mmCIF file of N, CA, C and O in Angstrom:
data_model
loop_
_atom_site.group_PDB
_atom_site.id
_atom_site.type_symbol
_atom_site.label_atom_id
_atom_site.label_comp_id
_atom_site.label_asym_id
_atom_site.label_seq_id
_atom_site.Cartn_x
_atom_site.Cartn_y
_atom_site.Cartn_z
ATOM 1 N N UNK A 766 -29.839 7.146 0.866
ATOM 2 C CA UNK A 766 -29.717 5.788 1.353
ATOM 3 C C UNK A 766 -28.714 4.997 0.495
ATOM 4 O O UNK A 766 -27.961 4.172 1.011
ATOM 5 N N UNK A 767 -28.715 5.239 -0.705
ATOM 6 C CA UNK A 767 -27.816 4.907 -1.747
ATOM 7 C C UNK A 767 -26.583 4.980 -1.351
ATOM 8 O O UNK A 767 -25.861 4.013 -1.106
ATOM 9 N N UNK A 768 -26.278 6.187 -1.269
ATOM 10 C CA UNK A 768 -24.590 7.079 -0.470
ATOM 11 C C UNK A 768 -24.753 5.740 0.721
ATOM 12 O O UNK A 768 -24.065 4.737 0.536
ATOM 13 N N UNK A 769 -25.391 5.784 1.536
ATOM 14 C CA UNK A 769 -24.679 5.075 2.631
ATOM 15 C C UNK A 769 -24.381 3.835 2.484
ATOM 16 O O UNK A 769 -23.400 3.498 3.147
ATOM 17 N N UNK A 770 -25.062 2.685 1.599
ATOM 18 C CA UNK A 770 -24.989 1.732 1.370
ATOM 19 C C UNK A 770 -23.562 1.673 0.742
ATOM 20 O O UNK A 770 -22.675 0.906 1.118
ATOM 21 N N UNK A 771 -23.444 2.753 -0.449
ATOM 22 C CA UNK A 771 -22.161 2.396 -1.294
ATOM 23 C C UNK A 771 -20.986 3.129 -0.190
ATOM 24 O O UNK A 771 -19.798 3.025 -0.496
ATOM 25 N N UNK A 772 -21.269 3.671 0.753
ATOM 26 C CA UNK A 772 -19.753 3.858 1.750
ATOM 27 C C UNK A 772 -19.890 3.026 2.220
ATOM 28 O O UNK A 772 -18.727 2.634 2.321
ATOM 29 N N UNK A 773 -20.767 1.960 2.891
ATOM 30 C CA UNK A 773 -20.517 0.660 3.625
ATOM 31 C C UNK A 773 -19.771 -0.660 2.803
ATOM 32 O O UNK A 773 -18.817 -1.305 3.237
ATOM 33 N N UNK A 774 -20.487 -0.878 1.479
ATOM 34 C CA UNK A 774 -19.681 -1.881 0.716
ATOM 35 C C UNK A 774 -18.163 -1.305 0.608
ATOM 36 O O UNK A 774 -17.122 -1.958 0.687
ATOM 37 N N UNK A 775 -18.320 0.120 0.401
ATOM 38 C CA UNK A 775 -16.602 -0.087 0.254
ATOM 39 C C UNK A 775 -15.918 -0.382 1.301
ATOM 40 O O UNK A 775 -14.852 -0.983 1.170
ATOM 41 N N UNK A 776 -16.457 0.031 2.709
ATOM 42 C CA UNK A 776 -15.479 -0.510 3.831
ATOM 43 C C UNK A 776 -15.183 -1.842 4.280
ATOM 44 O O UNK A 776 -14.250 -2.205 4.997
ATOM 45 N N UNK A 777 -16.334 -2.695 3.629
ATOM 46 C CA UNK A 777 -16.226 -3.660 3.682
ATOM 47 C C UNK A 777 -15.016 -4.153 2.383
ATOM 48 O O UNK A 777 -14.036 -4.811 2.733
ATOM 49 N N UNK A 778 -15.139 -3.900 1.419
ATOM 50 C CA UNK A 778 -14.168 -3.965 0.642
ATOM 51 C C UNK A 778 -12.636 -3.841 0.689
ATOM 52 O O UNK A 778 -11.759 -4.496 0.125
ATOM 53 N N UNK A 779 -12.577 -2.656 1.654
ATOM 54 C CA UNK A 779 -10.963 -2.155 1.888
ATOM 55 C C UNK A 779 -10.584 -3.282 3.037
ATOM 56 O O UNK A 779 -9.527 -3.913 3.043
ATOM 57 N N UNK A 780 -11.724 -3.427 4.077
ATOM 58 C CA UNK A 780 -11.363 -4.356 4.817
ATOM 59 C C UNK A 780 -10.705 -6.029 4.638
ATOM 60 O O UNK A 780 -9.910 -6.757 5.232
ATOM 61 N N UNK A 781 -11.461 -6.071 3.613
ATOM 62 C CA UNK A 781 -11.396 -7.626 2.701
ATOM 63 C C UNK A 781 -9.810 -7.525 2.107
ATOM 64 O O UNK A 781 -8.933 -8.342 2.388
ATOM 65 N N UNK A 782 -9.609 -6.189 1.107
ATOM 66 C CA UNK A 782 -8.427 -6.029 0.714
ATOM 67 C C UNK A 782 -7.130 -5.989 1.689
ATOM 68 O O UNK A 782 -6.078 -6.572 1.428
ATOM 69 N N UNK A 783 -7.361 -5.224 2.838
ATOM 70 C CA UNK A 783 -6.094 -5.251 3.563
ATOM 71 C C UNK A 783 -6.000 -6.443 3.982
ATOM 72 O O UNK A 783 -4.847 -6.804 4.215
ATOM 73 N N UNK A 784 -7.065 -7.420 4.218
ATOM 74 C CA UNK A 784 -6.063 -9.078 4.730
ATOM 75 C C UNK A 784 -5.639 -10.185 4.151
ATOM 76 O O UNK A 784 -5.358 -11.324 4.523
ATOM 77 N N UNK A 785 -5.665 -9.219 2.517
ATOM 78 C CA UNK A 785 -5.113 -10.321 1.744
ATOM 79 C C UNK A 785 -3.532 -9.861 1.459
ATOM 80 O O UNK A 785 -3.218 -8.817 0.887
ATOM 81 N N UNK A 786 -2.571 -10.896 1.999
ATOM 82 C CA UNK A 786 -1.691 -10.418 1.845
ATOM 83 C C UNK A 786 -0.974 -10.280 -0.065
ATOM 84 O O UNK A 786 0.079 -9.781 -0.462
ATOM 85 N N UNK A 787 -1.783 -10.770 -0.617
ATOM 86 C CA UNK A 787 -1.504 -10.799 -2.277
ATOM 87 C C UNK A 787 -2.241 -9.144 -2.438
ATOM 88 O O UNK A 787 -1.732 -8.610 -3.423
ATOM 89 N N UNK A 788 -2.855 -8.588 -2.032
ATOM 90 C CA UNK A 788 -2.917 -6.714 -1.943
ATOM 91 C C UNK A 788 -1.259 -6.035 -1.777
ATOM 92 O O UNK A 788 -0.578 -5.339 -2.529
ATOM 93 N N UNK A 789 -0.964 -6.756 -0.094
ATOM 94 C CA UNK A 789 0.056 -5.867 -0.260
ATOM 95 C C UNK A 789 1.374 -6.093 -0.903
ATOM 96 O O UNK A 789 2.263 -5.247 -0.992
ATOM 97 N N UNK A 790 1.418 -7.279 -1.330
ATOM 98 C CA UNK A 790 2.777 -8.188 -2.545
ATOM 99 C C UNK A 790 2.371 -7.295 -2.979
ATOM 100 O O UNK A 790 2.984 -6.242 -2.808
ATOM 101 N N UNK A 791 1.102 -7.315 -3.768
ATOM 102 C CA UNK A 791 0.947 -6.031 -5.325
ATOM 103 C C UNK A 791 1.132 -4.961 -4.831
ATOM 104 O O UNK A 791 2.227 -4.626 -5.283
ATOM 105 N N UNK A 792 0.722 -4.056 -4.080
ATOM 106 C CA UNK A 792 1.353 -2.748 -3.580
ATOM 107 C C UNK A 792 2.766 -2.309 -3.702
ATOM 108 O O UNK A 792 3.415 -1.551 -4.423
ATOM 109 N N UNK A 793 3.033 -3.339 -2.399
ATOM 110 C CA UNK A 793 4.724 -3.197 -2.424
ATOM 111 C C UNK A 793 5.449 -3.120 -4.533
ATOM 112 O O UNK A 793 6.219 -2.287 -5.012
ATOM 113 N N UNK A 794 4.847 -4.205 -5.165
ATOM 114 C CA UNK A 794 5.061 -4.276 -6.189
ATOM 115 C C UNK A 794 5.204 -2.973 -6.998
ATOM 116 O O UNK A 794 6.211 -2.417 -7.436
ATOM 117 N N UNK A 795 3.833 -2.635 -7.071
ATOM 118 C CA UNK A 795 3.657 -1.549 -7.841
ATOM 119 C C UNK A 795 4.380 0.026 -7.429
ATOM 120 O O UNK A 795 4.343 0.896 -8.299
ATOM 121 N N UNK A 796 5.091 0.369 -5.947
ATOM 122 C CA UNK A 796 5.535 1.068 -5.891
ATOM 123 C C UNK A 796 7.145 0.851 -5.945
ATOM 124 O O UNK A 796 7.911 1.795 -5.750
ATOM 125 N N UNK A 797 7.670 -0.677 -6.269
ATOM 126 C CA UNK A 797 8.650 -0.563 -6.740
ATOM 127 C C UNK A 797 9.482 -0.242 -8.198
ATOM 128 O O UNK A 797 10.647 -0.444 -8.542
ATOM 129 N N UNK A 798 8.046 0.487 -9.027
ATOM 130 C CA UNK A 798 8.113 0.530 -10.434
ATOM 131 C C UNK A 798 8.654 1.860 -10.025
ATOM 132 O O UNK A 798 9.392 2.278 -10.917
ATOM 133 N N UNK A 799 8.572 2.667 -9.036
ATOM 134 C CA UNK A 799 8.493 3.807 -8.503
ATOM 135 C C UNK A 799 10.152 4.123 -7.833
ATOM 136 O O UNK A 799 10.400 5.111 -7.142
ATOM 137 N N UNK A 800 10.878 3.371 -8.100
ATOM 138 C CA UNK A 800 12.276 3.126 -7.360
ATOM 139 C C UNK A 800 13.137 4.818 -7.532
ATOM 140 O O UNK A 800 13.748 5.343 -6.601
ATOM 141 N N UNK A 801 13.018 5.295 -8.617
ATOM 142 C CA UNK A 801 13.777 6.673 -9.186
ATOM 143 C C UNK A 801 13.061 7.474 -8.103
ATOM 144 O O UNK A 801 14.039 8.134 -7.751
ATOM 145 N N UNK A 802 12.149 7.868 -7.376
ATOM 146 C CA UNK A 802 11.289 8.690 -6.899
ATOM 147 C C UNK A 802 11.766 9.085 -5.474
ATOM 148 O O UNK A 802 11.753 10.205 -4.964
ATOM 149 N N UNK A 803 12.294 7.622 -4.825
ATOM 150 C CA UNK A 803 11.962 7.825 -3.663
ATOM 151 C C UNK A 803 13.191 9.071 -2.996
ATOM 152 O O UNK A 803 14.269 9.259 -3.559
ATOM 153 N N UNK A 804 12.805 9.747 -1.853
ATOM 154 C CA UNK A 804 13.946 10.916 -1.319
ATOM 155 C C UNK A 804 14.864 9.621 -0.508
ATOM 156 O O UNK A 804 16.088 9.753 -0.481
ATOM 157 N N UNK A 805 14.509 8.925 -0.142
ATOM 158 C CA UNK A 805 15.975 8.104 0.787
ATOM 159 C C UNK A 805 16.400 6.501 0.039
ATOM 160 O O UNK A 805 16.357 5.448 0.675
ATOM 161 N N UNK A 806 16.809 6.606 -1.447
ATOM 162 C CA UNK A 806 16.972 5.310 -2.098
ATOM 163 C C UNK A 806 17.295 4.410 -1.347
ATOM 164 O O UNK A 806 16.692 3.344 -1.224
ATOM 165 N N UNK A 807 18.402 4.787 -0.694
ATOM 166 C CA UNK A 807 19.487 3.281 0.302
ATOM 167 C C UNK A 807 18.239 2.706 1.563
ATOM 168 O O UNK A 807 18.217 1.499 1.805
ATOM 169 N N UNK A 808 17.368 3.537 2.219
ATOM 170 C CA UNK A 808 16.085 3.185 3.195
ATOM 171 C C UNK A 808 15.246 2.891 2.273
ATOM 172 O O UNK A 808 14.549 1.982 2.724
ATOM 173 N N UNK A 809 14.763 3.284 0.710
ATOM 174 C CA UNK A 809 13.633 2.401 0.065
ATOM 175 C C UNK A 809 13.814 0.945 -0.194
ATOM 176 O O UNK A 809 12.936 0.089 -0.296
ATOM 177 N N UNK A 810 15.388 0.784 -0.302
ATOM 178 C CA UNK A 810 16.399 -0.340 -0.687
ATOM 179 C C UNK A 810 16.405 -1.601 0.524
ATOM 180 O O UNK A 810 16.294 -2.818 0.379
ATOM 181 N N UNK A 811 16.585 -0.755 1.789
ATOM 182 C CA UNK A 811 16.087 -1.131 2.928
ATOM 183 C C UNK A 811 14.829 -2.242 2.672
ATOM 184 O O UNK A 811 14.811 -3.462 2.513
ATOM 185 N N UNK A 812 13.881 -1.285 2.713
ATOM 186 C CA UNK A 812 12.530 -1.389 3.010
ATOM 187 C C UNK A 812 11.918 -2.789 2.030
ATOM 188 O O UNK A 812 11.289 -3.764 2.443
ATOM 189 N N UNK A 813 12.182 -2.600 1.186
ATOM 190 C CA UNK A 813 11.921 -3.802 0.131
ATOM 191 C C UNK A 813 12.380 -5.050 0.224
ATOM 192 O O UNK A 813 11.677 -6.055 0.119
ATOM 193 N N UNK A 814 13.825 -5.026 0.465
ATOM 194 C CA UNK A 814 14.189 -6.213 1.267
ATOM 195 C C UNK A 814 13.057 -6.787 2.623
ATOM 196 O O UNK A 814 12.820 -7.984 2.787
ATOM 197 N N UNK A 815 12.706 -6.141 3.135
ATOM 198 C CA UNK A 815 12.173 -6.575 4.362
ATOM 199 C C UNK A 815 10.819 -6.313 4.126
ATOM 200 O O UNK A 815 10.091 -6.652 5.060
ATOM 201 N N UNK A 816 10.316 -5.861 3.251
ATOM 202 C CA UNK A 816 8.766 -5.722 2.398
ATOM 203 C C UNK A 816 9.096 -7.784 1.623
ATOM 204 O O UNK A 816 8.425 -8.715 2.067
ATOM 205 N N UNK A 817 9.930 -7.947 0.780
ATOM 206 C CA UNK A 817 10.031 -9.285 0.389
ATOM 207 C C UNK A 817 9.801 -10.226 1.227
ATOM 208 O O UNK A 817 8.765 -10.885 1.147
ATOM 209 N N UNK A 818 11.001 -10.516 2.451
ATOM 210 C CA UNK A 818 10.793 -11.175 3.392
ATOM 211 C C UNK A 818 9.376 -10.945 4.398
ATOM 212 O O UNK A 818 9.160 -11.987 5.016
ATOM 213 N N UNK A 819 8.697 -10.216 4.613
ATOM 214 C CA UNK A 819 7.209 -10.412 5.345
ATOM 215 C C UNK A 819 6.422 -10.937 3.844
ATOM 216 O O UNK A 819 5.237 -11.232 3.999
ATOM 217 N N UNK A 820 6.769 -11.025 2.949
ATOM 218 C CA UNK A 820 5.786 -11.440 1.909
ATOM 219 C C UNK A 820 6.115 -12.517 1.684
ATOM 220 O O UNK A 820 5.270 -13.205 1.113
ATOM 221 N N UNK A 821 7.645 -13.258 2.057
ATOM 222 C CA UNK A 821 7.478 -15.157 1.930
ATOM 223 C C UNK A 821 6.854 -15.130 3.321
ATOM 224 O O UNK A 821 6.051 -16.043 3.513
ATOM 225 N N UNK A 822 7.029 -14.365 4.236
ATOM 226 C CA UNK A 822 6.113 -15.391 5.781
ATOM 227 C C UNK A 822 4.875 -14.977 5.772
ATOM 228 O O UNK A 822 4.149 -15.214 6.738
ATOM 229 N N UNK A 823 4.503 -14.411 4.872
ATOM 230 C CA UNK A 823 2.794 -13.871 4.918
ATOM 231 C C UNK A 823 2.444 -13.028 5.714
ATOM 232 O O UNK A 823 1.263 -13.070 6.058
ATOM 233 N N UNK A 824 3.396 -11.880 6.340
ATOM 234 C CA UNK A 824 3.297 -11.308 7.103
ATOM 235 C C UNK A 824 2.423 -10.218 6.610
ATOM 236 O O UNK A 824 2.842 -9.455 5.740
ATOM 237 N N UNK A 825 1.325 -10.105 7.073
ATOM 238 C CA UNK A 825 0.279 -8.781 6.502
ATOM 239 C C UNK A 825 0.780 -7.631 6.990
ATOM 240 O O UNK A 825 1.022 -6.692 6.232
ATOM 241 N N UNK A 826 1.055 -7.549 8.666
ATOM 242 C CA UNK A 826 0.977 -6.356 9.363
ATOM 243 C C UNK A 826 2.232 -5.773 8.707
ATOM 244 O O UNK A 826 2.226 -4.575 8.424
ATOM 245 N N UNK A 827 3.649 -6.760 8.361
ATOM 246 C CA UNK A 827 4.426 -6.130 8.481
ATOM 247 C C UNK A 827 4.889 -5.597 6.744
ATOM 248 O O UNK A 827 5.784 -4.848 6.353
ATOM 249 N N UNK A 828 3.901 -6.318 6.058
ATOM 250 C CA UNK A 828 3.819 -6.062 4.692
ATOM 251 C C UNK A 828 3.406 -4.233 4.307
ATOM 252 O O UNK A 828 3.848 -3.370 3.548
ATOM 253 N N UNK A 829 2.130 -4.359 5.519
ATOM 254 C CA UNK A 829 1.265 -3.527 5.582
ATOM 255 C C UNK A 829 2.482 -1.773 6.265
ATOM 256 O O UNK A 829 2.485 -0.609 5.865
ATOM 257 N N UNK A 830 3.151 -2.355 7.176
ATOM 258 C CA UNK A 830 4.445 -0.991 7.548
ATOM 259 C C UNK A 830 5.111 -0.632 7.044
ATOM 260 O O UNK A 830 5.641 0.461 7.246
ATOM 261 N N UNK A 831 5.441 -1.628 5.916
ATOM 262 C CA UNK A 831 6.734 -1.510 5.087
ATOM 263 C C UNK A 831 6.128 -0.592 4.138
ATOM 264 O O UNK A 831 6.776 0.422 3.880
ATOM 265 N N UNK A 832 4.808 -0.790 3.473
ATOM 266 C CA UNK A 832 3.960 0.139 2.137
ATOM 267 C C UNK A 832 4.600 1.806 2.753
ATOM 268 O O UNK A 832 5.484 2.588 2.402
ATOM 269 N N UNK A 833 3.467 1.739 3.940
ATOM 270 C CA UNK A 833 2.888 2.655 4.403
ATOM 271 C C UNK A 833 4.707 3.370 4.705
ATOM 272 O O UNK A 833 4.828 4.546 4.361
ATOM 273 N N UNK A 834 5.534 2.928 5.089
ATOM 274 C CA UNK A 834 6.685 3.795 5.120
ATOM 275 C C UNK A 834 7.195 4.034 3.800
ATOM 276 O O UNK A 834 7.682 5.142 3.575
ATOM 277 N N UNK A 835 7.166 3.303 3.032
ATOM 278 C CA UNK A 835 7.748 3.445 1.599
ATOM 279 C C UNK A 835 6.507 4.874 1.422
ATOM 280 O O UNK A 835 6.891 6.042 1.472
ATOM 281 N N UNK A 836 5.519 4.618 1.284
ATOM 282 C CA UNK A 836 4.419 5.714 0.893
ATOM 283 C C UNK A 836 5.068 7.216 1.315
ATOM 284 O O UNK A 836 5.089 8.140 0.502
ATOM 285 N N UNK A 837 5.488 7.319 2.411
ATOM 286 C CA UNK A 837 6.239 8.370 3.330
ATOM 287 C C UNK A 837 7.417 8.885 2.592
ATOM 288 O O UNK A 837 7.499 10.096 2.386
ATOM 289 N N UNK A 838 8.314 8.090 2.186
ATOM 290 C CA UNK A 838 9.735 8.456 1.214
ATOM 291 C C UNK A 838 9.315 8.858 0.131
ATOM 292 O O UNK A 838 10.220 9.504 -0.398
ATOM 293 N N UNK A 839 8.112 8.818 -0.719
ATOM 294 C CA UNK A 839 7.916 9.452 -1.979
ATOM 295 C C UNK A 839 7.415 10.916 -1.681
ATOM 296 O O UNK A 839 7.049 11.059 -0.515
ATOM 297 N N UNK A 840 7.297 12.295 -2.666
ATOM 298 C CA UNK A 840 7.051 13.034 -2.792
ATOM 299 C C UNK A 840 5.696 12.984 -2.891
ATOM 300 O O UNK A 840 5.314 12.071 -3.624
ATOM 301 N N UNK A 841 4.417 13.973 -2.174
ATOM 302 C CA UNK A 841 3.567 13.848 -1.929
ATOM 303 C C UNK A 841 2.582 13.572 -3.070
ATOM 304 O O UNK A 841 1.610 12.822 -3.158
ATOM 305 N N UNK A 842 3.247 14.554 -4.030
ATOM 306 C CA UNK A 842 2.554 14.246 -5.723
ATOM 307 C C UNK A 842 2.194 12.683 -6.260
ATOM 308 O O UNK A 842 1.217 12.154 -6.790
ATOM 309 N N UNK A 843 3.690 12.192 -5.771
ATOM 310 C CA UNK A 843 3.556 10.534 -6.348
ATOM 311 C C UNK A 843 2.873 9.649 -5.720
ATOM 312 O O UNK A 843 2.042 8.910 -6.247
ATOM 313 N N UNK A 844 3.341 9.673 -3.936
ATOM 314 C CA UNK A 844 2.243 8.970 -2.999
ATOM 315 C C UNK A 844 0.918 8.965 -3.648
ATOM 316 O O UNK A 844 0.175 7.985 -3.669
ATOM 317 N N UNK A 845 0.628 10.270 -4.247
ATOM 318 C CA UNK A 845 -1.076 10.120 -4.204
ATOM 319 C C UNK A 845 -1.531 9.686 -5.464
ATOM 320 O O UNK A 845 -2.673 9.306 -5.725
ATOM 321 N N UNK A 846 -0.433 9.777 -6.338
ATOM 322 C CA UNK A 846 -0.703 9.186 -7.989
ATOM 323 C C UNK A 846 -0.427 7.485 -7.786
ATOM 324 O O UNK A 846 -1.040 6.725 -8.534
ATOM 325 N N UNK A 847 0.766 6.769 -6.476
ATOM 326 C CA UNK A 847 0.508 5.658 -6.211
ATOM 327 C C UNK A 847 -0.996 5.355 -5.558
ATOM 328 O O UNK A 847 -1.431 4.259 -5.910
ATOM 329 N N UNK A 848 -1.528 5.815 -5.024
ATOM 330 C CA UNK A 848 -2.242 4.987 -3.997
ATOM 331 C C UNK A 848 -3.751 5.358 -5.062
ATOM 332 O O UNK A 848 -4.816 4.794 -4.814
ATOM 333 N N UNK A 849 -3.623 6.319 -6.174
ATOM 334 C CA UNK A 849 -4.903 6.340 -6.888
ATOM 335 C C UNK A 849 -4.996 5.402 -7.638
ATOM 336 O O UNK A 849 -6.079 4.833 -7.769
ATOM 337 N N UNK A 850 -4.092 5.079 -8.191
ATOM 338 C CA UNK A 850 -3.739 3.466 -8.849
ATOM 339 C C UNK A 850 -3.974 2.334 -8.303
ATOM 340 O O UNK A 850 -4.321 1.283 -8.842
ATOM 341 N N UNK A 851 -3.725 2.629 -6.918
ATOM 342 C CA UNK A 851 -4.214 1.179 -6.306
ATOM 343 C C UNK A 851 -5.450 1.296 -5.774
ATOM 344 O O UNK A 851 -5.839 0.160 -5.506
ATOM 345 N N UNK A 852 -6.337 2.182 -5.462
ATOM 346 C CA UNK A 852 -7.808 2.514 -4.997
ATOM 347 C C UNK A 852 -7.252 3.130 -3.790
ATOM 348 O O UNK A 852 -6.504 2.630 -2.949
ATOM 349 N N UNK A 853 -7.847 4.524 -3.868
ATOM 350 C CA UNK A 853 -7.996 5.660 -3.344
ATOM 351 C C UNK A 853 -8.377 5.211 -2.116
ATOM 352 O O UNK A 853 -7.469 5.067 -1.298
ATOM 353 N N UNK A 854 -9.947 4.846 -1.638
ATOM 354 C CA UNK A 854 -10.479 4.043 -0.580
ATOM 355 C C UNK A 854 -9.283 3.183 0.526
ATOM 356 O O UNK A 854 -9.361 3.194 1.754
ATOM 357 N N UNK A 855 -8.363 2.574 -0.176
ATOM 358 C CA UNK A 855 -7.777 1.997 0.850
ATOM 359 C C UNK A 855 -6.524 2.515 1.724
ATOM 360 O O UNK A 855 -6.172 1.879 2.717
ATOM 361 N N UNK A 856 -5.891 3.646 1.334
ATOM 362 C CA UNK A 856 -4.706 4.351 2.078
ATOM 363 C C UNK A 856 -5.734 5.143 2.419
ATOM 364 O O UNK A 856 -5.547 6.120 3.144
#
């Protein structure tokens, strides 16, 4: 009963996290420490630009496409060493 309770708070949790768009500022953030990594620099280069701009209009969803494609350009090793850093639970 324990187990189920603590998989429910977390979904509630990830849920809470994805609509704050200050999650995915820090995301985007933290995988731009990650800039040497990516396989298509000039499209990560892309992507950040237009990861910035949905983050002055508060754009969640599009905050939220921009991660999730950046996530895609890294090598699978790093994707998963990013997203353990940011909580596993939410990618």
């Amino acid at each position: 009963m324990l187990k189920h309770h603590t998989r429910q708070l977390t979904t509630v949790k990830v849920q809470l996290l994805q609509k704050d768009p200050g999650f995915w500022m820090g995301f985007l953030g933290h995988l731009h420490q990650q800039q040497d990594k990516f396989t298509d620099r000039a499209g990560a280069r892309r992507l950040f630009a237009e990861g910035a701009a949905a983050a002055q209009r508060r754009d969640i969803a599009s905050l939220e496409s921009v991660v999730q494609q950046l996530l895609r350009m890294l090598p699978p090793d790093v994707a998963n060493s990013v997203k353990s850093g940011i909580g596993s639970d939410v990618m």
